[in-house]
Coordinates of C-alpha atoms (C1' of nucleotides) in Angstrom, one line a residue:
Chain A
M247 CA 31.2 49.2 171.6
R248 CA 33.0 52.5 171.8
L249 CA 30.9 55.6 171.3
L250 CA 33.0 58.5 170.3
V251 CA 31.7 62.0 169.5
C252 CA 34.3 64.2 168.1
C253 CA 35.4 66.9 165.6
C254 CA 37.4 64.9 163.1
R255 CA 38.7 64.5 159.5
I256 CA 38.2 61.3 157.7
D257 CA 40.2 59.5 154.8
Y258 CA 39.0 56.2 153.3
R259 CA 41.1 54.4 150.6
G260 CA 39.9 51.1 149.2
R261 CA 37.3 50.4 146.4
L262 CA 37.6 54.1 145.9
T263 CA 39.0 57.2 147.8
T264 CA 37.0 59.6 149.9
R265 CA 38.0 62.4 152.0
L266 CA 35.8 64.3 154.5
G267 CA 36.9 67.6 155.9
S268 CA 36.6 68.8 159.4
G269 CA 33.4 68.5 161.2
E270 CA 31.6 67.0 164.5
R271 CA 30.5 63.3 164.1
V272 CA 29.2 60.4 166.0
I273 CA 31.5 57.4 165.7
L274 CA 30.5 53.9 166.7
L275 CA 33.4 51.4 167.0
K276 CA 31.8 48.1 167.6
D277 CA 33.6 44.9 169.1
D278 CA 33.2 42.9 165.8
G279 CA 35.5 45.4 164.2
S280 CA 32.6 47.3 162.3
V281 CA 32.8 51.0 162.3
C282 CA 30.1 53.6 161.6
V283 CA 30.5 57.4 161.2
H284 CA 27.3 59.4 161.4
S285 CA 27.1 63.0 160.4
V286 CA 24.5 65.5 161.4
R287 CA 22.0 64.3 158.8
G288 CA 20.9 61.2 156.8
A289 CA 19.9 57.8 157.7
K290 CA 23.1 56.4 156.3
P291 CA 26.5 56.7 157.6
V292 CA 29.0 59.1 155.9
N293 CA 31.7 56.7 156.4
Y294 CA 32.0 53.1 157.6
M295 CA 33.8 49.9 157.5
P296 CA 32.4 46.4 158.0
G297 CA 34.1 43.9 160.2
P298 CA 36.5 42.2 160.7
T299 CA 39.1 44.7 161.0
A300 CA 42.1 45.8 163.0
V301 CA 41.8 49.1 164.8
R302 CA 44.9 51.1 166.0
E303 CA 45.1 54.5 167.5
E304 CA 48.1 56.6 167.7
D305 CA 48.7 60.4 167.9
G306 CA 45.0 61.1 167.7
V307 CA 44.5 59.1 164.6
I308 CA 42.3 56.0 164.6
R309 CA 43.2 53.7 161.8
I310 CA 40.8 50.9 160.9
I311 CA 42.3 48.4 158.6
R312 CA 40.5 45.5 156.7
P313 CA 43.0 43.2 155.5
A314 CA 40.5 40.9 153.6
S315 CA 39.9 43.7 151.0
D316 CA 42.8 46.1 151.6
E317 CA 40.7 49.0 152.8
E318 CA 41.7 51.6 155.2
L319 CA 39.7 54.2 157.2
A320 CA 41.7 56.9 158.9
I321 CA 40.0 59.1 161.5
T322 CA 42.1 62.2 162.6
V323 CA 40.5 63.2 165.9
E324 CA 40.7 66.9 166.3
R325 CA 38.7 67.5 169.3
V326 CA 36.8 65.0 171.6
V327 CA 33.3 65.9 172.6
D328 CA 32.5 62.5 174.3
D329 CA 34.3 59.2 174.4
R330 CA 32.8 56.3 176.3
R331 CA 32.5 52.6 176.2
L332 CA 29.2 50.9 176.2
D333 CA 28.7 47.3 177.0
L334 CA 25.3 46.5 175.5
L335 CA 23.4 43.5 176.3
D336 CA 21.4 42.2 173.2
A337 CA 20.8 38.9 172.1
A338 CA 17.5 39.4 170.4
P339 CA 17.4 38.4 166.6
L340 CA 15.7 40.6 164.2
E341 CA 12.5 38.7 163.2
R342 CA 11.4 39.3 159.7
Q343 CA 8.1 38.6 158.1
G344 CA 7.4 38.9 154.3
S345 CA 10.9 38.1 152.8
E346 CA 11.6 36.5 149.5
R347 CA 12.0 33.2 151.2
D348 CA 8.6 33.5 152.9
L349 CA 7.2 34.2 149.4
H350 CA 8.8 31.1 148.0
A351 CA 7.3 29.0 150.8
C352 CA 3.9 30.6 150.5
L353 CA 3.9 30.0 146.7
A354 CA 5.0 26.5 147.3
A355 CA 2.2 25.8 149.6
R356 CA -0.4 27.2 147.4
P357 CA 0.8 26.8 143.7
D358 CA -2.9 27.0 142.5
T359 CA -2.7 30.7 143.3
I360 CA -0.3 30.8 140.5
E361 CA -2.4 28.7 138.1
E362 CA -5.1 26.2 138.3
G363 CA -3.7 22.7 138.7
L364 CA -0.1 23.5 139.1
V365 CA 1.8 21.1 141.1
V366 CA 5.2 21.8 142.8
V367 CA 7.8 19.1 142.1
E368 CA 10.9 20.7 143.6
R369 CA 11.7 24.0 145.3
E370 CA 15.0 25.8 145.1
R371 CA 16.1 23.2 142.6
P372 CA 19.8 23.9 141.9
T373 CA 21.2 24.4 138.3
D374 CA 24.5 25.6 136.8
V375 CA 23.0 28.9 136.5
G376 CA 21.4 29.3 139.9
P377 CA 18.4 27.8 141.8
I378 CA 14.9 27.6 140.3
D379 CA 12.4 28.7 142.9
L380 CA 9.7 26.2 141.8
W381 CA 10.1 23.4 139.5
C382 CA 6.4 22.5 138.7
R383 CA 4.3 20.4 136.4
D384 CA 1.1 22.1 135.2
V385 CA -2.4 20.5 134.4
E386 CA -1.3 18.9 131.2
G387 CA 1.9 17.4 132.5
R388 CA 4.4 20.1 131.2
I389 CA 7.3 21.3 133.2
A390 CA 6.7 24.8 134.4
L391 CA 9.6 26.9 136.0
V392 CA 8.5 29.6 138.2
E393 CA 10.6 32.5 139.4
G394 CA 8.9 34.5 142.4
K395 CA 9.6 38.1 143.1
R396 CA 8.5 39.9 146.4
I397 CA 8.6 43.1 144.5
R398 CA 8.3 44.5 141.1
A399 CA 9.9 42.3 138.4
V400 CA 12.5 43.8 136.3
A401 CA 14.1 42.5 133.1
S402 CA 16.9 40.6 135.0
A403 CA 14.2 38.4 136.6
V404 CA 13.0 37.3 133.2
E405 CA 16.4 36.8 132.1
Q406 CA 16.9 34.6 135.1
V407 CA 14.0 32.2 134.3
V408 CA 15.1 32.1 130.6
R409 CA 18.5 30.9 131.7
Y410 CA 16.9 28.1 133.9
R411 CA 14.6 27.2 130.9
E412 CA 17.6 26.9 128.5
Q413 CA 19.3 24.7 131.0
A414 CA 16.3 22.5 131.4
E415 CA 15.8 22.2 127.6
R416 CA 19.3 20.5 127.5
D417 CA 17.5 17.4 128.6
P418 CA 15.0 16.7 125.7
S419 CA 13.3 14.0 127.8
L420 CA 11.6 16.6 129.7
G421 CA 9.6 17.8 126.8
P422 CA 8.5 21.3 126.4
V423 CA 9.3 23.6 129.3
R424 CA 7.3 26.6 130.4
A425 CA 8.8 29.7 132.1
L426 CA 6.8 32.0 134.4
V427 CA 7.7 35.0 136.5
V428 CA 5.3 35.7 139.5
A429 CA 5.3 39.3 140.8
P430 CA 3.2 41.9 142.2
D431 CA 4.0 43.9 139.0
F432 CA 6.3 44.3 136.1
A433 CA 8.5 47.0 134.8
P434 CA 7.9 47.9 131.1
Q435 CA 11.1 46.3 130.1
A436 CA 10.4 43.1 131.8
R437 CA 7.2 42.9 130.0
V438 CA 8.6 43.4 126.6
L439 CA 11.4 41.0 127.2
A440 CA 9.1 38.4 128.8
D441 CA 6.7 38.6 125.6
A442 CA 9.8 38.3 123.5
R443 CA 11.1 35.3 125.2
G444 CA 7.9 33.6 125.6
V445 CA 8.1 33.9 129.3
E446 CA 4.6 34.1 131.0
R447 CA 3.9 36.8 133.5
V448 CA 1.6 36.1 136.4
T449 CA 0.8 39.3 138.5
L450 CA 0.1 38.3 142.1
D451 CA 0.0 40.5 145.0
V452 CA 2.3 38.5 147.2
G453 CA 1.8 40.7 150.3
R454 CA -1.9 39.7 150.3
L455 CA -1.0 36.2 149.8
I456 CA 1.3 36.0 152.7
A457 CA -1.3 37.8 154.9
E458 CA -3.8 35.1 153.9
A459 CA -1.2 32.4 154.8
E460 CA -0.7 33.9 158.1
A461 CA -4.6 34.1 158.6
D462 CA -4.7 30.4 157.7
L463 CA -1.8 29.6 160.1
T464 CA -3.6 31.3 162.8
L465 CA -6.8 29.5 162.1
F466 CA -5.2 26.2 162.1
G467 CA -2.4 26.9 164.7
Chain B
M894 CA 20.5 65.1 167.0
R895 CA 19.4 62.9 169.8
L896 CA 21.5 60.1 171.0
L897 CA 19.6 57.8 173.0
V898 CA 21.1 54.5 174.6
C899 CA 18.5 52.2 176.0
C900 CA 17.0 48.8 176.5
C901 CA 14.0 48.6 174.1
R902 CA 11.8 46.6 171.9
I903 CA 11.2 47.8 168.2
D904 CA 8.4 47.1 165.7
Y905 CA 8.8 48.0 162.1
R906 CA 5.8 48.1 159.7
G907 CA 6.2 49.0 156.1
R908 CA 7.3 47.0 153.0
L909 CA 7.7 44.1 155.4
T910 CA 7.2 43.6 159.0
T911 CA 9.9 43.0 161.6
R912 CA 9.9 42.6 165.3
L913 CA 13.0 43.1 167.6
G914 CA 12.8 41.8 171.1
S915 CA 14.3 43.4 174.2
G916 CA 17.8 44.5 174.2
E917 CA 20.1 47.3 174.6
R918 CA 20.8 49.6 171.5
V919 CA 22.2 52.9 170.4
I920 CA 19.6 55.1 168.6
L921 CA 20.4 58.2 166.7
L922 CA 17.4 60.5 166.0
K923 CA 18.4 63.1 163.7
D924 CA 16.9 66.6 163.0
D925 CA 16.1 65.7 159.5
G926 CA 13.8 63.1 160.7
S927 CA 16.1 60.2 160.0
V928 CA 16.4 57.3 162.6
C929 CA 19.0 54.8 163.1
V930 CA 19.1 51.9 165.5
H931 CA 22.5 50.3 166.1
S932 CA 22.7 47.0 167.8
V933 CA 26.0 45.5 169.3
R934 CA 27.3 44.3 166.1
G935 CA 27.3 44.9 162.4
A936 CA 27.9 47.8 160.2
K937 CA 24.3 48.3 159.2
P938 CA 21.6 49.4 161.6
V939 CA 19.2 46.8 162.9
N940 CA 16.4 49.3 162.3
Y941 CA 16.3 52.6 160.6
M942 CA 14.0 55.1 158.7
P943 CA 15.0 57.7 156.3
G944 CA 13.6 61.2 156.8
P945 CA 11.4 63.0 156.5
T946 CA 9.2 61.6 159.4
A947 CA 7.1 62.7 162.1
V948 CA 8.3 61.7 165.6
R949 CA 5.9 61.3 168.6
E950 CA 6.8 60.1 172.0
E951 CA 4.2 58.9 174.5
D952 CA 4.2 56.5 177.4
G953 CA 7.9 55.5 176.8
V954 CA 7.0 54.6 173.0
I955 CA 8.8 56.7 170.4
R956 CA 6.7 56.5 167.2
I957 CA 8.5 57.4 163.9
I958 CA 6.1 57.7 161.0
R959 CA 6.9 58.2 157.3
P960 CA 3.8 59.3 155.7
A961 CA 5.3 59.3 152.1
S962 CA 5.6 55.5 152.3
D963 CA 3.2 54.5 155.1
E964 CA 5.8 53.1 157.2
E965 CA 6.2 53.1 161.1
L966 CA 8.8 52.4 163.5
A967 CA 7.8 52.0 167.1
I968 CA 10.5 51.9 169.8
T969 CA 9.2 50.9 173.1
V970 CA 11.7 52.1 175.7
E971 CA 12.1 49.7 178.6
R972 CA 14.9 51.4 180.4
V973 CA 17.1 54.5 179.4
V974 CA 21.0 54.2 179.8
D975 CA 21.7 57.6 178.4
D976 CA 19.6 60.2 176.6
R977 CA 21.2 63.4 175.4
R978 CA 21.0 66.1 172.7
L979 CA 23.9 66.8 170.4
D980 CA 24.4 69.9 168.4
L981 CA 27.0 68.9 165.9
L982 CA 28.6 71.4 163.5
D983 CA 29.4 69.7 160.3
A984 CA 29.3 71.4 156.9
A985 CA 31.9 69.3 155.1
P986 CA 30.8 67.1 152.1
L987 CA 32.2 63.8 151.3
E988 CA 34.6 64.0 148.4
R989 CA 34.9 60.8 146.3
Q990 CA 37.3 59.7 143.7
G991 CA 37.4 56.6 141.5
S992 CA 33.7 55.9 140.7
E993 CA 32.2 53.8 137.8
R994 CA 32.0 57.0 135.9
D995 CA 35.7 57.7 136.2
L996 CA 36.2 54.0 135.0
H997 CA 34.4 54.6 131.8
A998 CA 36.2 57.7 131.2
C999 CA 39.6 55.9 131.7
L1000 CA 38.6 53.0 129.3
A1001 CA 37.3 55.6 126.6
A1002 CA 40.8 57.3 127.0
R1003 CA 42.8 54.2 126.5
P1004 CA 40.6 51.6 124.5
D1005 CA 43.9 49.8 123.2
T1006 CA 44.3 48.5 126.9
I1007 CA 41.1 46.5 126.2
E1008 CA 42.2 45.3 122.8
E1009 CA 44.9 46.3 120.2
G1010 CA 43.4 48.7 117.5
L1011 CA 40.1 49.3 119.3
V1012 CA 38.6 52.7 118.6
V1013 CA 35.9 54.4 120.6
V1014 CA 33.0 55.7 118.4
E1015 CA 30.7 56.7 121.2
R1016 CA 30.3 56.7 124.9
E1017 CA 27.2 56.1 127.0
R1018 CA 25.3 55.5 123.7
P1019 CA 21.7 55.4 124.5
T1020 CA 19.5 52.5 123.4
D1021 CA 16.1 51.1 124.2
V1022 CA 17.5 48.7 126.8
G1023 CA 19.9 51.3 128.5
P1024 CA 23.0 53.1 127.7
I1025 CA 26.1 51.1 126.3
D1026 CA 29.3 52.2 128.0
L1027 CA 31.5 52.0 124.8
W1028 CA 30.5 51.6 121.3
C1029 CA 33.7 50.8 119.3
R1030 CA 35.0 49.6 116.1
D1031 CA 37.7 46.8 116.2
V1032 CA 40.9 46.7 114.1
E1033 CA 38.8 44.6 111.3
G1034 CA 36.1 47.3 111.2
R1035 CA 33.5 45.5 113.2
I1036 CA 31.3 47.1 115.9
A1037 CA 32.3 46.0 119.4
L1038 CA 30.1 46.9 122.3
V1039 CA 31.8 47.2 125.6
E1040 CA 30.5 46.9 129.2
G1041 CA 33.0 47.9 131.8
K1042 CA 33.0 46.8 135.4
R1043 CA 34.8 48.4 138.2
I1044 CA 34.5 45.2 140.1
R1045 CA 33.9 41.6 139.6
A1046 CA 31.5 40.9 136.9
V1047 CA 28.5 38.8 137.6
A1048 CA 26.0 37.1 135.3
S1049 CA 23.7 40.3 135.0
A1050 CA 26.6 42.3 133.5
V1051 CA 26.8 39.6 130.7
E1052 CA 23.1 39.8 130.3
Q1053 CA 23.3 43.5 129.9
V1054 CA 25.7 43.5 127.1
V1055 CA 23.6 40.5 125.4
R1056 CA 20.6 42.9 125.4
Y1057 CA 22.8 45.7 124.0
R1058 CA 23.9 43.5 121.1
E1059 CA 20.5 42.1 120.4
Q1060 CA 19.4 45.8 120.2
A1061 CA 22.3 46.7 117.8
E1062 CA 21.8 43.5 115.6
R1063 CA 18.3 44.8 114.8
D1064 CA 20.1 47.1 112.3
P1065 CA 21.5 44.5 109.8
S1066 CA 23.6 47.4 108.2
L1067 CA 26.0 47.3 111.1
G1068 CA 27.1 43.8 110.3
P1069 CA 28.3 41.5 112.9
V1070 CA 28.3 42.9 116.3
R1071 CA 30.7 41.9 119.0
A1072 CA 30.1 42.2 122.6
L1073 CA 32.6 42.3 125.4
V1074 CA 32.7 42.6 129.2
V1075 CA 35.8 44.3 130.8
A1076 CA 36.2 43.6 134.4
P1077 CA 39.1 42.9 137.0
D1078 CA 37.7 39.2 137.3
F1079 CA 34.6 37.3 136.5
A1080 CA 32.3 35.1 138.8
P1081 CA 31.9 31.4 137.5
Q1082 CA 28.4 31.9 136.4
A1083 CA 29.4 35.0 134.5
R1084 CA 32.2 33.0 132.9
V1085 CA 29.7 30.2 132.0
L1086 CA 27.1 32.5 130.7
A1087 CA 29.5 34.7 128.6
D1088 CA 30.8 31.5 126.9
A1089 CA 27.3 30.3 126.1
R1090 CA 26.2 33.7 124.7
G1091 CA 29.4 34.4 122.8
V1092 CA 30.3 37.3 124.9
E1093 CA 33.9 38.1 125.1
R1094 CA 35.8 38.5 128.5
V1095 CA 38.4 40.8 129.1
T1096 CA 40.1 40.6 132.3
L1097 CA 41.5 44.1 133.3
D1098 CA 42.4 45.5 136.6
V1099 CA 40.6 48.8 136.4
G1100 CA 41.6 50.1 139.5
R1101 CA 45.4 49.9 138.5
L1102 CA 44.5 51.5 135.2
I1103 CA 42.9 54.4 136.9
A1104 CA 45.7 54.6 139.4
E1105 CA 48.1 54.8 136.3
A1106 CA 45.9 57.5 134.8
E1107 CA 46.1 59.4 137.9
A1108 CA 49.9 59.1 137.8
D1109 CA 50.0 60.4 134.3
L1110 CA 47.6 63.4 135.2
T1111 CA 50.2 64.0 138.1
L1112 CA 53.0 63.8 135.7
F1113 CA 51.5 66.1 133.2
G1114 CA 49.6 68.3 135.5
Chain C
dA904 C1' 36.8 30.3 152.5
dT905 C1' 34.2 31.1 148.4
dA906 C1' 30.3 32.0 145.5
dT907 C1' 25.7 33.4 145.4
dA908 C1' 21.2 35.9 145.9
dC909 C1' 18.5 39.0 149.1
dA910 C1' 17.6 43.7 150.9
dT911 C1' 12.6 47.7 154.6
dG912 C1' 18.5 47.7 150.2
dT913 C1' 19.4 53.2 149.1
dC914 C1' 20.7 56.6 145.8
dG915 C1' 20.9 59.3 141.8
dA916 C1' 20.4 60.1 136.7
dG917 C1' 17.8 60.3 132.6
dG918 C1' 13.4 60.3 130.0
Chain D
dC257 C1' 7.1 61.1 138.4
dC258 C1' 8.7 56.9 136.8
dT259 C1' 12.5 53.8 135.2
dC260 C1' 16.9 52.1 135.7
dG261 C1' 21.5 50.8 137.1
dA262 C1' 25.5 51.8 140.3
dC263 C1' 26.8 51.2 145.2
dG264 C1' 33.1 51.6 149.1
dT265 C1' 26.6 48.3 148.5
dG266 C1' 26.3 44.9 153.4
dT267 C1' 24.7 40.4 155.0
dA268 C1' 23.2 35.8 155.3
dT269 C1' 23.2 31.2 153.2
dA270 C1' 25.0 27.2 150.9
dT271 C1' 28.8 25.1 148.9

DNA sequence: ATATACATGTCGAGG
DNA sequence: CCTCGACGTGTATAT
C-alpha cells in the first residue's frame, strides 16, 4: 500500500457530496483499490472509498474513481509530509468467536436451552422472505420457528419471525405454527410487538451459552 | 498521533473475541485514544477501538483498554518496521450535502412528484412507533403515509410504514389509510412484502430530484 | 454479478 | 440515560 501523509483538500461525490477543507491527514491507498483518509482524531476515517477503484494522479490531485457506483474521491495534495510505499506481508485471517453464526450453531446444538423438549428439524431453512434460523418441533409436535439474536432484539426481529410464520401458515398441513425470538434482551417496542403478534420471547444470555459450549468442546476435544 | 508499522499479533476481547495471527499492519494510535489497525486490504480496519481509552505499553505489548465498555485490545509487537509521531494540524470540518433529511425536505416541497394531487399535512409526525416522514392527504381526501428512502428500499422499510399505518388505523375517524414507500428502487423481498401488505411502491430517483431542486435553488438564488 | 443479512457495526437525535 | 433509525454504512455469503 501507499502511505501518504500530507496537507490536502478532499472532495467526495457519490451517494452524497462532501467537502473537506485544507488540513493534514494520513492517507492509506491500498493495492485492492480501497482508500482511507484519517484525520487527527476519531476511530473512523474522515473520507474513504471501498475497492475496487481506479486511481489516477495528475497535477497534485489524486482521483479515486469507483465505476460500480459512480463515486469519486478527489484529493488535492497541497504539501507532502511523507509519501512511501509499504509492502506488507499479512496472510492471517481475523478469527472471530461469538458471531451470530456461532449463536445459531450453539442454539441448534442445544435447543433444550430454548425450551424443554424442543427438537431442531432444520437450520437456516430458506423461504421467500428470508432464511429461518431454526425450524423446530416442540414437545407437543407443533412447528416452532426460532429467530436467534446475538444482541438485544428490536421490533424488526419480531417482524422477521412473523413473516416466516405467515409463510409457513400458507401450508395448512403443518398445523398451528409457533414463532419464537431468542435474544439476551428485548427492546420495549419489540416486547409490545411480540405480544401483539403472538410471538414468544425467550430471554437467553447467548454469550454465556457460547462460553458453556466452548467449555464442553474443551472437555470433549 | 503515533503511526506504527509493524509485524504483530492482535487480540480483542469485548462484545466478542477476535484473534489475529502474525502479520504486518499499519497502526494509528490517535491522541484522543482511538486506535485503528489497517491490514493490507479492505476499507475497514481489521481491528479498532474508539476513544477514550487508556494505552499502556510493556514488553512489546500495547494494551488499549476502554473502561466504559470493558473492552481490551492487545497488540503484541513482533518487529517494528516504522514507529513515528505525527503532529498533524487539521481544524477543517467535513461538510455534507444530500442526506436523508434533505430528501424528506425535497419530497415535502414537491409531493406532486410522488402522486398527482398529494398534499402534505405534516412532516416527521411523531407516533408511538416512530416518526412518519410525510403525513399526506390524497386527491380523494384519504390519509396517505409516506416513507421516503434515499437508496434502495428493503423489506424493513415496508415494515416500518406498515407499523405507522397500523398506528394510524387505531383512530377510526381517519377513515382508510394508505401506506406508500418512495425509493429509487426496491429489493425483491421489499416488493413481495409491499404487495402482500397492500403498501404502494413509488419508484422515484430522489437523487435526481435533489439535483433538480439544487438547480432550482441556483436559478432562484 | 446480484441479493441478502451480519457487524466489535458507528453515530446522532429525540424522549 | 435510553431507544431508535440512518449511514457515502462495509463486508461476506449464497444464489
